[in-house]
Amino acid sequence: MRAATLATLCAALGSDAQYSAKETASALRWWCEPGRGHDQGPLCLRWSLTDAIASATEESEKISRVDKLKAAIQKGLVDGQAVDATNPERHEMMDAWCADQSTEDAATKRQVCARVRNRKDFVARREVLLQWWCGEQGHGESVKCKQMEFGKKVESTMNGTERKALALEFKASQPADAEALIDEEQKEMMRAVCASIHGKDDLFRSLCKNHMELR
């Protein structure tokens, strides 16, 4: 169930929405520094607890710290692993870390921050498509539009339990052939938007160029 929930969330949020533990390590250290105001939030609390588990040298100590993490998850203080990756605070953290010029990890930032920028473009394109394709073009009840609406809603939901509930509800509402329908509509939607005035916008220009070359 956990893997299925994460897959549902990730599919709606786009590939650039996910970051590995290695990619976020420097950002987490920076974001969770005392004085920045985030150290008691669910993201930093989880990082503190998992970091403590990783640094445990005795098996009994490790078990005790794992139990502490499980208790924090049960109390709702931190997110479980399946929904932690979709925590909106994680994206806020990555945006702020990439924008900060005082950190001395330019090499680490170079690749991951390109993905952060790609994600921001993805979110901006999704907003345009929700307004144009789903609204103006009348596809609001389609599977692709429902997926985009779900992704937008998840990204504005801070509580991990609520994000998981949204994912389960969304997955249950999907038809059996949802994946094929979404793929087919995605192609139709891109053909239409690339042929429209939006296809000339910076947000869509390179994407539309690639789309035309693959036709």
PDB file of N, CA and C in Angstrom, residues 27 92-101 109 112-114 116:
ATOM      1  N   ALA A  27      20.825  20.733   1.887  1.00  0.00           N
ATOM      2  CA  ALA A  27      19.694  21.650   2.047  1.00  0.00           C
ATOM      3  C   ALA A  27      19.053  21.487   3.421  1.00  0.00           C
ATOM      4  N   GLU A  92       9.604  24.050  -0.592  1.00  0.00           N
ATOM      5  CA  GLU A  92       9.903  25.394  -0.080  1.00  0.00           C
ATOM      6  C   GLU A  92      11.371  25.467   0.329  1.00  0.00           C
ATOM      7  N   MET A  93      11.849  24.410   0.985  1.00  0.00           N
ATOM      8  CA  MET A  93      13.240  24.343   1.422  1.00  0.00           C
ATOM      9  C   MET A  93      14.188  24.366   0.225  1.00  0.00           C
ATOM     10  N   MET A  94      13.902  23.551  -0.790  1.00  0.00           N
ATOM     11  CA  MET A  94      14.788  23.475  -1.943  1.00  0.00           C
ATOM     12  C   MET A  94      14.821  24.803  -2.703  1.00  0.00           C
ATOM     13  N   ASP A  95      13.680  25.458  -2.831  1.00  0.00           N
ATOM     14  CA  ASP A  95      13.631  26.772  -3.486  1.00  0.00           C
ATOM     15  C   ASP A  95      14.498  27.781  -2.740  1.00  0.00           C
ATOM     16  N   ALA A  96      14.361  27.807  -1.407  1.00  0.00           N
ATOM     17  CA  ALA A  96      15.097  28.774  -0.586  1.00  0.00           C
ATOM     18  C   ALA A  96      16.588  28.477  -0.594  1.00  0.00           C
ATOM     19  N   TRP A  97      16.948  27.207  -0.497  1.00  0.00           N
ATOM     20  CA  TRP A  97      18.364  26.809  -0.477  1.00  0.00           C
ATOM     21  C   TRP A  97      19.039  27.160  -1.801  1.00  0.00           C
ATOM     22  N   CYS A  98      18.356  26.903  -2.903  1.00  0.00           N
ATOM     23  CA  CYS A  98      18.927  27.212  -4.214  1.00  0.00           C
ATOM     24  C   CYS A  98      19.068  28.724  -4.425  1.00  0.00           C
ATOM     25  N   ALA A  99      18.164  29.491  -3.817  1.00  0.00           N
ATOM     26  CA  ALA A  99      18.207  30.953  -3.964  1.00  0.00           C
ATOM     27  C   ALA A  99      19.241  31.594  -3.055  1.00  0.00           C
ATOM     28  N   ASP A 100      19.648  30.891  -2.001  1.00  0.00           N
ATOM     29  CA  ASP A 100      20.583  31.457  -1.028  1.00  0.00           C
ATOM     30  C   ASP A 100      22.003  31.484  -1.597  1.00  0.00           C
ATOM     31  N   GLN A 101      22.646  32.636  -1.539  1.00  0.00           N
ATOM     32  CA  GLN A 101      23.985  32.803  -2.105  1.00  0.00           C
ATOM     33  C   GLN A 101      25.095  32.632  -1.074  1.00  0.00           C
ATOM     34  N   LYS A 109      24.917  22.123  -5.548  1.00  0.00           N
ATOM     35  CA  LYS A 109      23.695  22.805  -5.983  1.00  0.00           C
ATOM     36  C   LYS A 109      23.450  22.716  -7.488  1.00  0.00           C
ATOM     37  N   VAL A 112      21.146  19.634  -8.791  1.00  0.00           N
ATOM     38  CA  VAL A 112      19.849  19.521  -8.120  1.00  0.00           C
ATOM     39  C   VAL A 112      19.023  20.794  -8.278  1.00  0.00           C
ATOM     40  N   CYS A 113      19.679  21.951  -8.298  1.00  0.00           N
ATOM     41  CA  CYS A 113      18.930  23.206  -8.434  1.00  0.00           C
ATOM     42  C   CYS A 113      18.375  23.382  -9.844  1.00  0.00           C
ATOM     43  N   ALA A 114      18.999  22.734 -10.818  1.00  0.00           N
ATOM     44  CA  ALA A 114      18.428  22.736 -12.167  1.00  0.00           C
ATOM     45  C   ALA A 114      17.099  21.987 -12.140  1.00  0.00           C
ATOM     46  N   VAL A 116      15.210  21.754  -9.487  1.00  0.00           N
ATOM     47  CA  VAL A 116      14.293  22.621  -8.738  1.00  0.00           C
ATOM     48  C   VAL A 116      13.647  23.626  -9.689  1.00  0.00           C
TER      49      VAL A 116
END
